[in-house]
Tab-separated table of C-alpha atoms and ligand atoms in Angstrom:
chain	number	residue	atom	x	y	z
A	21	UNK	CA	24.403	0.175	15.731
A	22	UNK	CA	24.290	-3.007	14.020
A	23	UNK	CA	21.628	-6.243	14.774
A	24	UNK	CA	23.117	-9.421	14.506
A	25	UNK	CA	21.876	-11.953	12.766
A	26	UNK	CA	22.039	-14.122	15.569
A	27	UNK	CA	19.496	-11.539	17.263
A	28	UNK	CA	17.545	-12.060	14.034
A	29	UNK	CA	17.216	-15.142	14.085
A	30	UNK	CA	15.970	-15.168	18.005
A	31	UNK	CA	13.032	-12.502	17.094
A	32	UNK	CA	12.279	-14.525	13.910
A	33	UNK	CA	11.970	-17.904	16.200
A	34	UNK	CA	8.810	-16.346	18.098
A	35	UNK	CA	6.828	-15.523	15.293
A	36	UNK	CA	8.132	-18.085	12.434
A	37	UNK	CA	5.020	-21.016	13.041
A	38	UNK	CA	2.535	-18.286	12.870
A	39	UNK	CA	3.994	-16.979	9.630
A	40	UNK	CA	4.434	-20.389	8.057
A	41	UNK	CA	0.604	-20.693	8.893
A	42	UNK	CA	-0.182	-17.741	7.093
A	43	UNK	CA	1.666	-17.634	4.425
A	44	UNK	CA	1.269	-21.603	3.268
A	45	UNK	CA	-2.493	-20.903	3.402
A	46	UNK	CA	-1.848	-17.494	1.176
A	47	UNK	CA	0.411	-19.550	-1.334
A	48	UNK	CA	-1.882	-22.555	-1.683
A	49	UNK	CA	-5.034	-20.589	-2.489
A	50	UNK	CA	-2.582	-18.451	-5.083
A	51	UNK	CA	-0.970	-21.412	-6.625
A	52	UNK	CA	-4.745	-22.532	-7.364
A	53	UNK	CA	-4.900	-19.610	-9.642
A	54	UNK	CA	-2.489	-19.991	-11.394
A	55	UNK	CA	-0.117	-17.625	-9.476
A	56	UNK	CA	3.685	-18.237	-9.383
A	57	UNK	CA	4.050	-17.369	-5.648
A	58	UNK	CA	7.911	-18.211	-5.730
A	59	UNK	CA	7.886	-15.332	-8.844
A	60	UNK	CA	6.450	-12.885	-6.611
A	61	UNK	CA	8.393	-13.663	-3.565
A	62	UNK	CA	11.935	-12.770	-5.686
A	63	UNK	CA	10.499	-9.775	-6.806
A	64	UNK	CA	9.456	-8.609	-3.874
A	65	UNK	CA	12.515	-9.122	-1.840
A	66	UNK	CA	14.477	-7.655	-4.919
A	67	UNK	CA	13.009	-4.146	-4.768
A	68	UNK	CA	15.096	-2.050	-3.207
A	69	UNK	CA	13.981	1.578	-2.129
A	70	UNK	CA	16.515	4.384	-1.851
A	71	UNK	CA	16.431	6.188	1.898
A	72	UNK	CA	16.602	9.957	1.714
A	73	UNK	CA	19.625	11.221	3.977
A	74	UNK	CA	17.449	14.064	4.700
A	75	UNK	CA	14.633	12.260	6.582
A	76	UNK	CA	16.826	10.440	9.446
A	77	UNK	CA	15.649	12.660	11.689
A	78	UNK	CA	12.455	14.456	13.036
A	79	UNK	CA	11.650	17.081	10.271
A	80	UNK	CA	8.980	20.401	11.383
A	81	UNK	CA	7.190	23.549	9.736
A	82	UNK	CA	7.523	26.851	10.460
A	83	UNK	CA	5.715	26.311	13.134
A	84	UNK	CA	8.341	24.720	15.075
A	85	UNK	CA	10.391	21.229	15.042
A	86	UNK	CA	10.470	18.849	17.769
A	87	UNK	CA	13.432	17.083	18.673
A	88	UNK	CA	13.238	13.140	18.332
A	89	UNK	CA	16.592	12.274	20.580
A	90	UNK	CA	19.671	10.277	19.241
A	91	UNK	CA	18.780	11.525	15.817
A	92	UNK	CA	22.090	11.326	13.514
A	93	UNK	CA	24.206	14.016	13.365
A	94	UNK	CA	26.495	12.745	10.373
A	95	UNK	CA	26.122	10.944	7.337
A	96	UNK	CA	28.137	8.090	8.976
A	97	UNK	CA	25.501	7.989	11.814
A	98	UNK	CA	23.084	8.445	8.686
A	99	UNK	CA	24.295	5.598	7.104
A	100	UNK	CA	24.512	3.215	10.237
A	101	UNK	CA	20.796	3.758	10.796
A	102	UNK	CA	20.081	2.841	7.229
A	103	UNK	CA	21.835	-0.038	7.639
A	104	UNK	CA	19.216	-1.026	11.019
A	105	UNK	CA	16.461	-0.612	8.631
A	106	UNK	CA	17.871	-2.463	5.824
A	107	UNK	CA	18.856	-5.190	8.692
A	108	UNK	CA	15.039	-4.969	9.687
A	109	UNK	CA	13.322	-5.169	6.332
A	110	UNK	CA	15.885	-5.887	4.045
A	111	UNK	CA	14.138	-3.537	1.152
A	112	UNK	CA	15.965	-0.001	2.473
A	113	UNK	CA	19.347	-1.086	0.150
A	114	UNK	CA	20.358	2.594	-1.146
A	115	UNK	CA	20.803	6.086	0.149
A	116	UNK	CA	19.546	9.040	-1.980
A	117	UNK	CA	21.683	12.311	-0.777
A	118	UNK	CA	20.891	15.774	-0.587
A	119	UNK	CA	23.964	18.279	-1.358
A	120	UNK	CA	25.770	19.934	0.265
A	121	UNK	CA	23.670	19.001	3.548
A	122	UNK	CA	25.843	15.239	2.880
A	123	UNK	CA	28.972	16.243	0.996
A	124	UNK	CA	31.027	13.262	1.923
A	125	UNK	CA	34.189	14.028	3.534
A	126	UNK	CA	36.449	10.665	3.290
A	127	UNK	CA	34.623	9.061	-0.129
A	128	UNK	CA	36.425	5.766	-0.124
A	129	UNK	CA	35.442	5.442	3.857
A	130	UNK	CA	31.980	6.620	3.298
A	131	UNK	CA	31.708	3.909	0.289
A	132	UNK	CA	33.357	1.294	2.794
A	133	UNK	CA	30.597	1.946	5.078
A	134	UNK	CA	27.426	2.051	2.999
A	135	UNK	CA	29.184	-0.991	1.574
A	136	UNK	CA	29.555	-3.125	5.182
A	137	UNK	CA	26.056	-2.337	5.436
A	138	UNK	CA	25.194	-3.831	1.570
A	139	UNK	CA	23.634	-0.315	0.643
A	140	UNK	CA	24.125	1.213	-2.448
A	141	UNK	CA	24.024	5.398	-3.216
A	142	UNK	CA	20.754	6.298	-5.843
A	143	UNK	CA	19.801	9.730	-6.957
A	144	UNK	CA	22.094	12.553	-5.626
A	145	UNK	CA	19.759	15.525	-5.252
A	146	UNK	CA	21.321	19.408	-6.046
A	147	UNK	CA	20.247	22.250	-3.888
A	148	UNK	CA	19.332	25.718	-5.942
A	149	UNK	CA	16.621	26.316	-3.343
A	150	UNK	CA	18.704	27.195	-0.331
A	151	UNK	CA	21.492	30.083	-0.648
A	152	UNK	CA	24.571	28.696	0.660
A	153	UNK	CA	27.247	30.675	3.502
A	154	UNK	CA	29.426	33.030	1.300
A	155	UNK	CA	27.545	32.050	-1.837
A	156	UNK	CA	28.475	34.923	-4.801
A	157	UNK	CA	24.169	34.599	-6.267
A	158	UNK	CA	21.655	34.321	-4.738
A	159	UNK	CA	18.837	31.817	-5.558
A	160	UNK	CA	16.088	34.247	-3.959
A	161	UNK	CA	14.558	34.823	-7.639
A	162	UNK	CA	15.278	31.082	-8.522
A	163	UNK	CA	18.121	29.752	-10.244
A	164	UNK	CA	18.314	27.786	-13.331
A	165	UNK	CA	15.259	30.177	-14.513
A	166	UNK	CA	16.751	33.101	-13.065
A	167	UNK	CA	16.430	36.711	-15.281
A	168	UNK	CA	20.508	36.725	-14.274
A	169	UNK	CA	22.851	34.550	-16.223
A	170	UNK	CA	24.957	34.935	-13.288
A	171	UNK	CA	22.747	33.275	-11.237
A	172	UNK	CA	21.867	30.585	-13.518
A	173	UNK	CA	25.616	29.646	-14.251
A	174	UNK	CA	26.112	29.314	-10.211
A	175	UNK	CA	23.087	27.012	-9.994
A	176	UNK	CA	24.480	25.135	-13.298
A	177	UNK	CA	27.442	24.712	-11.930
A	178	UNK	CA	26.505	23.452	-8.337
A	179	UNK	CA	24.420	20.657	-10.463
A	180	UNK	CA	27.530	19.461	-12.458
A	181	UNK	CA	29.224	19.532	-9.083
A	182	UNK	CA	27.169	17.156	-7.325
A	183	UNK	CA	27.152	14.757	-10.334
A	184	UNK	CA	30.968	15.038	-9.693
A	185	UNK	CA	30.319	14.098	-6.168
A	186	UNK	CA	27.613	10.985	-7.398
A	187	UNK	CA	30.257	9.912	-9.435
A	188	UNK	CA	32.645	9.472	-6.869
A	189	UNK	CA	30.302	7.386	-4.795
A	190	UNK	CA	28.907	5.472	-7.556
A	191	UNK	CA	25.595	7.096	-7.983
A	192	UNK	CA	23.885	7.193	-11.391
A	193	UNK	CA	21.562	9.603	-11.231
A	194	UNK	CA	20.685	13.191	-10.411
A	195	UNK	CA	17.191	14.627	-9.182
A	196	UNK	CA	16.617	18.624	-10.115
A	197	UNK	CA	14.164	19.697	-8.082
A	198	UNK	CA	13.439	23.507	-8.317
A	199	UNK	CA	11.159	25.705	-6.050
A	200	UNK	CA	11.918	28.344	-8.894
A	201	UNK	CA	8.793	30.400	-9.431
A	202	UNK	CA	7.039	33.527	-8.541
A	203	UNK	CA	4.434	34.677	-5.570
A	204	UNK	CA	2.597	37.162	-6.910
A	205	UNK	CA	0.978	37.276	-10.604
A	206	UNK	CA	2.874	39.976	-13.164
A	207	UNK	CA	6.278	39.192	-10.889
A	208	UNK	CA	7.724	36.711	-13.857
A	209	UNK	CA	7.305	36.355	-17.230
A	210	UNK	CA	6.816	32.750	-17.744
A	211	UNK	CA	8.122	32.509	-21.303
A	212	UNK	CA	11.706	33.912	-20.358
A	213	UNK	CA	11.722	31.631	-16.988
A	214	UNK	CA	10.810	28.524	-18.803
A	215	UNK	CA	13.130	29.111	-21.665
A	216	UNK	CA	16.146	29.803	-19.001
A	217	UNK	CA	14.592	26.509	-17.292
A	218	UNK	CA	15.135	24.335	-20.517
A	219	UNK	CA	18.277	26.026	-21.883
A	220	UNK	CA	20.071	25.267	-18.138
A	221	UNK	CA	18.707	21.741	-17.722
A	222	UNK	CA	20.428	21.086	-21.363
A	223	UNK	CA	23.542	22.033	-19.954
A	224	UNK	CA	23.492	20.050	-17.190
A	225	UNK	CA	22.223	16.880	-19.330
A	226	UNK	CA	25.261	17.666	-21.865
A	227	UNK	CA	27.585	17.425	-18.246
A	228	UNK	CA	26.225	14.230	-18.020
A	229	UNK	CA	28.100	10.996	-17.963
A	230	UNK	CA	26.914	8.255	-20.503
A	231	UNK	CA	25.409	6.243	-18.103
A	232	UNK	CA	23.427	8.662	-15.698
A	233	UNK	CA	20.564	9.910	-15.710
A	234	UNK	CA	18.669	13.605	-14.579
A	235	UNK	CA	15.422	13.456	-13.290
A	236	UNK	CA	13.439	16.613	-13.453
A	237	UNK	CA	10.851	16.438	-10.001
A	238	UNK	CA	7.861	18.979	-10.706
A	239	UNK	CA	5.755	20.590	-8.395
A	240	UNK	CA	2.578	22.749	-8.255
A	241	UNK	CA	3.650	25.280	-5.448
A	242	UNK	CA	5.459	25.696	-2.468
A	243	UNK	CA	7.701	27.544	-1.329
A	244	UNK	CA	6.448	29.572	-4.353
A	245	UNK	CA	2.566	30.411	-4.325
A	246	UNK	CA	1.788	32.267	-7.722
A	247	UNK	CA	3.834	30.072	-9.803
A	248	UNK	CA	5.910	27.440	-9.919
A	249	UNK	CA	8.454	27.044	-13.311
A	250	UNK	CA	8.326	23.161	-13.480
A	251	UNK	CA	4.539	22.874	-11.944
A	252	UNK	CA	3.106	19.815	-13.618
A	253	UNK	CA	4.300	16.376	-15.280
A	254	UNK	CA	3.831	17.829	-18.789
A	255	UNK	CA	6.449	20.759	-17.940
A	256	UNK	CA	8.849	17.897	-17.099
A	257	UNK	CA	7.920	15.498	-20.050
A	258	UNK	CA	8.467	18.586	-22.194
A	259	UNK	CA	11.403	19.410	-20.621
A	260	UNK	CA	13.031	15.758	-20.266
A	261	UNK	CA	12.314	15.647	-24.707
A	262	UNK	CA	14.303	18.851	-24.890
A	263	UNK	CA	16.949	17.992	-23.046
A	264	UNK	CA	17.213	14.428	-24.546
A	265	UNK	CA	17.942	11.037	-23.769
A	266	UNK	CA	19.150	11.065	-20.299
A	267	UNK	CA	16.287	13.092	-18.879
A	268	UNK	CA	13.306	11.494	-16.983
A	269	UNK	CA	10.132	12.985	-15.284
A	270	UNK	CA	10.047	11.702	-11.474
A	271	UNK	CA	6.728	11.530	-9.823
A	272	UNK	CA	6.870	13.008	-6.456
A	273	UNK	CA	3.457	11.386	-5.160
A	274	UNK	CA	3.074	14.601	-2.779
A	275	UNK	CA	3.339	16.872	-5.761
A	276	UNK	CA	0.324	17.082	-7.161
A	277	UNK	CA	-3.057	18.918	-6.898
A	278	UNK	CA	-5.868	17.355	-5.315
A	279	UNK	CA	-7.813	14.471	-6.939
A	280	UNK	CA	-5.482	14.592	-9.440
A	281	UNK	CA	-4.858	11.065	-11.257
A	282	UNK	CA	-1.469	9.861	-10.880
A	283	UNK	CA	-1.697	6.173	-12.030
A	284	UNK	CA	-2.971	8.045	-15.204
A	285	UNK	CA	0.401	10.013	-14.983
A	286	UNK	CA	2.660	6.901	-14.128
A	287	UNK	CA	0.771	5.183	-17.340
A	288	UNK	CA	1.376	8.078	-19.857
A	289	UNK	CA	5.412	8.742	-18.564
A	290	UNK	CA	5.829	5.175	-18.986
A	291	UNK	CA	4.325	4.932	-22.756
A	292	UNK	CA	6.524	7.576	-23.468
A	293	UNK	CA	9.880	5.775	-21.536
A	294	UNK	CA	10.202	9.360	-19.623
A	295	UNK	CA	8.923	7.998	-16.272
A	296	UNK	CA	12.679	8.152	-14.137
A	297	UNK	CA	10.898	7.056	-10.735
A	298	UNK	CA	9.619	7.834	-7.949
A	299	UNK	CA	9.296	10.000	-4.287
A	300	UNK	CA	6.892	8.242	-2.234
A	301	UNK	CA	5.024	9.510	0.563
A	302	UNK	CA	1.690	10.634	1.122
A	303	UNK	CA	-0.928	13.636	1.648
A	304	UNK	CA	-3.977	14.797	2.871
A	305	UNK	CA	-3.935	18.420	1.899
A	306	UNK	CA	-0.999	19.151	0.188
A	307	UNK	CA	3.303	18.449	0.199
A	308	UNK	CA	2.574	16.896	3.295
A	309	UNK	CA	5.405	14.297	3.154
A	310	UNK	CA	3.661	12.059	5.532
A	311	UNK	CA	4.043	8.294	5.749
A	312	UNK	CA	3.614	6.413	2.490
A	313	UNK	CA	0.127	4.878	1.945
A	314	UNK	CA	-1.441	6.695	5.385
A	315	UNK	CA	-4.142	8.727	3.550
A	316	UNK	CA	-4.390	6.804	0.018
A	317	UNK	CA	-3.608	3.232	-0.277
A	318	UNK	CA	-5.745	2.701	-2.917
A	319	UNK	CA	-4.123	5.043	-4.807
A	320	UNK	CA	-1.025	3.876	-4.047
A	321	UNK	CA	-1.984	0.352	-5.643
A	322	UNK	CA	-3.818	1.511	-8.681
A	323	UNK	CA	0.156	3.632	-9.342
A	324	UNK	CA	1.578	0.127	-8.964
A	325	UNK	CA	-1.154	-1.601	-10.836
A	326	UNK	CA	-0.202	0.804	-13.942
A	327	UNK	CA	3.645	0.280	-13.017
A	328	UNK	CA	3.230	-3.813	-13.505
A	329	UNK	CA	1.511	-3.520	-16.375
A	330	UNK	CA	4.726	-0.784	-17.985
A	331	UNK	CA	7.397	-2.808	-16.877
A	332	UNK	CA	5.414	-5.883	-18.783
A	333	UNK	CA	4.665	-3.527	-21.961
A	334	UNK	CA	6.959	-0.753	-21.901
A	335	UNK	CA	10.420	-1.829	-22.641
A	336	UNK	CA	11.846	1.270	-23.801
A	337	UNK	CA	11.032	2.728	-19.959
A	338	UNK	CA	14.494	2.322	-18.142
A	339	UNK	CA	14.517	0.610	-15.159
A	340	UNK	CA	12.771	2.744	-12.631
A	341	UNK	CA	14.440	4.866	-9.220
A	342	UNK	CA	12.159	4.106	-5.843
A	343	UNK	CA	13.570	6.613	-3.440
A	344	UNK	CA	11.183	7.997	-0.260
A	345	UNK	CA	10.827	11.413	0.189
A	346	UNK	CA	8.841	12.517	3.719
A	347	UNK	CA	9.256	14.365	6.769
A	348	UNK	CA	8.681	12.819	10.379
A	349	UNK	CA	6.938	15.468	12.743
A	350	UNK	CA	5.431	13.187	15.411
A	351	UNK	CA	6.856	10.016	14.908
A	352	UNK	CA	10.442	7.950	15.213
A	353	UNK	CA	11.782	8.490	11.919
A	354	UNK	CA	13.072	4.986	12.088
A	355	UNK	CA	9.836	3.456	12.724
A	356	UNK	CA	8.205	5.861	10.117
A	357	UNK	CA	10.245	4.616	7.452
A	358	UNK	CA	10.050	1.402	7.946
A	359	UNK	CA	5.811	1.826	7.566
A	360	UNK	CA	6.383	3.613	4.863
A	361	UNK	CA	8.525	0.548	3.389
A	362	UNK	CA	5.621	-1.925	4.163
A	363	UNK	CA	3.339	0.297	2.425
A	364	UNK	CA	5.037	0.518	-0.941
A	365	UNK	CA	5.934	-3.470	-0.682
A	366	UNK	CA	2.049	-4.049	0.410
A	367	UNK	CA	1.045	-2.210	-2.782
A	368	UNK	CA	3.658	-4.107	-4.941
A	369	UNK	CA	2.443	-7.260	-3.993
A	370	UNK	CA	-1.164	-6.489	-4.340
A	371	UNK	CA	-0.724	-5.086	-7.819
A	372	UNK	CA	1.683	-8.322	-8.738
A	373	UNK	CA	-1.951	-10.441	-7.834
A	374	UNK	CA	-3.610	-8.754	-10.977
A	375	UNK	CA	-4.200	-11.052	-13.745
A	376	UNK	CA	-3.148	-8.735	-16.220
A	377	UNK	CA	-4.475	-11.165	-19.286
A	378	UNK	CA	-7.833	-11.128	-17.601
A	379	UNK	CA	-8.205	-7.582	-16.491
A	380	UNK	CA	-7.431	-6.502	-20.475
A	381	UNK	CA	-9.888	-8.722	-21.756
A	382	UNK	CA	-12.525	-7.923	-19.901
A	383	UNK	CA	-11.594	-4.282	-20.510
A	384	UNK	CA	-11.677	-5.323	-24.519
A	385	UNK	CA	-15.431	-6.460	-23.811
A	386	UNK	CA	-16.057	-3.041	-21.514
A	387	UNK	CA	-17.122	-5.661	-19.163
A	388	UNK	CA	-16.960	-2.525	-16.451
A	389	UNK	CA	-18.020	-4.696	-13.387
A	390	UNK	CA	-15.554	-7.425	-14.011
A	391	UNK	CA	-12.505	-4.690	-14.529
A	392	UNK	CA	-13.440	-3.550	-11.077
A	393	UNK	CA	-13.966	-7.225	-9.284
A	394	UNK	CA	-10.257	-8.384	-10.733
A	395	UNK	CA	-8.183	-5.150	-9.504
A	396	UNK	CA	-10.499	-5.202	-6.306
A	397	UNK	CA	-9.819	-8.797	-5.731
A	398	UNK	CA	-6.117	-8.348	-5.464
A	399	UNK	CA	-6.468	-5.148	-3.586
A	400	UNK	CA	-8.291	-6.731	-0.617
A	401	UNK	CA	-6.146	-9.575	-0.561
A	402	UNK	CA	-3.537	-9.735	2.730
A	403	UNK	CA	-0.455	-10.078	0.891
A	404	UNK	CA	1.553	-9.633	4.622
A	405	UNK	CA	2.662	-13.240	4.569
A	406	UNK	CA	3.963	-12.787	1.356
A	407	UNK	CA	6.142	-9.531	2.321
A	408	UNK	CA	7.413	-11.776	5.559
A	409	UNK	CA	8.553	-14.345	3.758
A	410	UNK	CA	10.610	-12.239	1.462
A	411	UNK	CA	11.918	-10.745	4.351
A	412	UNK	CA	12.858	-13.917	5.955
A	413	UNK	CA	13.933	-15.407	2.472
A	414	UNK	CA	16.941	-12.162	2.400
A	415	UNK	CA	17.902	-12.842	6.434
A	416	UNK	CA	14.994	-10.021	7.528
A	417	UNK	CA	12.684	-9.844	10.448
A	418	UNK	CA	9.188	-11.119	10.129
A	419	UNK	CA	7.885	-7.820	11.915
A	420	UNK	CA	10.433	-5.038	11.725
A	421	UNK	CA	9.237	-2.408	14.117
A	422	UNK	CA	8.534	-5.182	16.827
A	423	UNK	CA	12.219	-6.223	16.744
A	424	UNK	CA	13.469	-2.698	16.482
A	425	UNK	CA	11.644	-1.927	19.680
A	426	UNK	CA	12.289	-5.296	21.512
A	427	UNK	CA	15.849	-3.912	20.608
A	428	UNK	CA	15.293	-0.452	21.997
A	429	UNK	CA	16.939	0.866	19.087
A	430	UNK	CA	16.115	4.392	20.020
A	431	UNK	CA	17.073	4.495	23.425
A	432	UNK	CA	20.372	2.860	22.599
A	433	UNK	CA	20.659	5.996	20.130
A	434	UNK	CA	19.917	8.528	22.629
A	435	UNK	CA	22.787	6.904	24.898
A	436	UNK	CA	25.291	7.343	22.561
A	437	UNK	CA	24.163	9.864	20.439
A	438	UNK	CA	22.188	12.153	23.225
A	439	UNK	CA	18.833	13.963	23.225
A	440	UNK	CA	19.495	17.238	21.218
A	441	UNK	CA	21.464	15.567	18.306
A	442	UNK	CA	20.334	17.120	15.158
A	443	UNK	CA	20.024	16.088	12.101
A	444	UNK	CA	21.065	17.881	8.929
A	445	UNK	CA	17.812	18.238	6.232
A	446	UNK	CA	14.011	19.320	6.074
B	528	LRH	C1	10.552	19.280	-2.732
B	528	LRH	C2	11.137	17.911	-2.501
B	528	LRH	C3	12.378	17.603	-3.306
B	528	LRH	C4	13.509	17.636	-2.317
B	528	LRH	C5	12.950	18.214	-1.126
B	528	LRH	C6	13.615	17.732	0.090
B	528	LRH	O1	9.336	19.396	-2.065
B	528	LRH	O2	10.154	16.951	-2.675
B	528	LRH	O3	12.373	16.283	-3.748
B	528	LRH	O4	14.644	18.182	-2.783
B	528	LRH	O5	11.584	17.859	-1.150
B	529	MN	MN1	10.569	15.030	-3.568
């Protein structure tokens, strides 16, 4: 399904006065201190977060997965409803796929596609934690840390693959995520699993092409509950330095035990030029892979408060991977992505209102108070205005899940595509 921009334009019409309102107000009372709206508009409408092919339809638990209806069955149909979010919000620009649940079939006419819809392919993500039809190893006692070298050169191999596969679709990077880990305490030995880890992920980096990238994804637990190999950002960090210059840590917000303090994370991996990027979403409890910026907004901004001030400071951090990573139980995963997009362009744009001069001398005088009042300030400021007009500014909608459903989107999708469609992923 494609909108048209003609049909763009006729939504915009409706709600443009009220937005030039808005935002005029916004940028006068900006410009008077001393803030380059124009600045902030361009980087906001440049930031371009990857869509994960895996969340395109409705996602579930064990305890059971409810249908959404029209949900895409292929990575064609994947790709097409990409391209109605990227219409919508202009900010959904790249596709992050999950192999083999999207091994292209026709590359060139997979590339066309993504192409007619200007979206570009990010991270390609490997699969060691599934074992697949008529597979010789089995990953049930992990892979790349796996006590068999069998194992382990199955699982290295299926990574080098799917670079093979990024390649051909013009991807530059790789995320190794690995549930590889132990239930129950005396079942591993840590030292041999991590060493396996570290010695595998080498091989993979040394695969490599020049100009990629691996990012190693940690995680505390889940689906193992003792133990997990790569549980924490200073497993990755240490593993990223052994494997060497194309290895990154990437901060799954999701992944992390409670309370813990990411921005501090985010600051350290980016002092260090190992942060790689980032799988937003967010959580109550634990890997909940709800909508982005749900639970903890705050949060959220104080990450991107830290990330403004690294991409100012740290130059030797490489450019940085936004890709979303959640699960849709309840809600149109259309509609939930596109939230989730507000959320992380809402935090962007509040963090991009910090005066970072001002915040760092105050916190040279430990002037504690005034720290607090100029994060705070930006924080509680209603950047929304500013997030339409870069929408409008790239051909966007001014409210993106208004249009969709003055569109019926869904229900067109059901037509064509049927109730029980289901869609390949979590
Ligand atoms: C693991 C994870 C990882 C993906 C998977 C879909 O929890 O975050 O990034 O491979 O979700
Ligand atoms: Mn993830």
């Amino acid at each position: 399904m494609k909108i048209s921009k003609d049909q763009l334009q006729d939504h915009n019409k409706k709600g443009i006065n009220q937005h030039k309102e808005s935002f005029d107000f916004l940028a006068s009372s900006l410009s008077k201190n001393g803030i380059q709206v124009d600045e902030i508009i361009t980087k906001l409408a440049d930031f371009q977060v990857a869509i994960p092919s895996w969340a395109l339809g409705a996602g579930g638990t064990r305890f059971g997965r409810f249908s959404y209806g029209g949900e895409p069955s292929t990575l064609e149909e994947k790709i097409d409803d990409i391209g109605v979010i990227h219409s919508l919000t202009q900010t959904a620009g790249a596709i992050s796929l999950h192999i083999p649940w999207d091994i292209p079939k026709d590359y060139n006419a997979i590339k066309e596609l993504a192409h007619s819809h200007n979206i570009v392919f990010d991270a390609v993500n490997s699969n060691t934690f599934q074992d697949q039809k008529n597979a010789k190893e089995s990953y049930k006692f992990g892979s790349l840390a796996n006590v068999s070298k069998a194992v382990r050169d199955q699982a290295i191999e299926h990574n080098n693959d799917v670079v093979d596969i990024g390649e051909k679709l013009g991807s530059k990077s790789i995320t190794v995520w690995l549930a590889d880990g132990s239930c129950f305490p005396g079942q591993n030995n840590f030292q041999t699993a991590l060493q396996n880890t570290q010695d595998s992920l080498k091989e993979i980096h040394t695969h490599l092409p020049n100009d990629w990238k691996m990012f190693i994804e940690y995680k505390p637990y889940e689906p193992n509950f003792y133990s997990t190999v790569i549980q924490d950002w200073g497993t990755s960090f240490m593993l990223a330095n052994a494997c060497g210059e194309k290895a990154f840590s990437l901060v799954d917000l999701g992944h992390h035990l409670p309370n813990t303090n990411i921005e501090q994370i985010v600051s350290t991996l980016m002092l260090k030029g190992k942060l790689g990027g980032f799988h937003f979403n967010d959580s109550k409890y634990g890997d909940d892979d709800i909508t982005v910026g749900c639970i903890k907004p705050y949060a959220l901004f104080l990450i991107f408060n830290e990330l403004v001030y690294g991409m100012e400071n740290n130059k030797n951090n490489p450019d940085l991977a936004w890709m979303i990573d959640a699960s849709h139980n309840v809600k149109d995963p259309l509609e939930d992505l596109m939230q989730s997009l507000e959320a992380i362009q809402d935090a962007y744009a509040k963090a991009l209102l910090v005066d970072q001069k001002l915040l760092k001398a105050a916190q040279q005088d430990n002037d504690v108070v005034k720290c607090q009042e100029i994060i705070q300030n930006a924080y509680r400021t209603d950047v929304r205005p500013l997030l339409q007009q870069a929408r409008l500014a790239r051909g966007g909608a001014i409210n993106p899940i208004e249009m969709y459903r003055m569109l019926d989107v869904r229900g067109k999708l059901i037509q064509k595509r049927g109730e029980n469609a289901i869609a390949t992923g979590l």
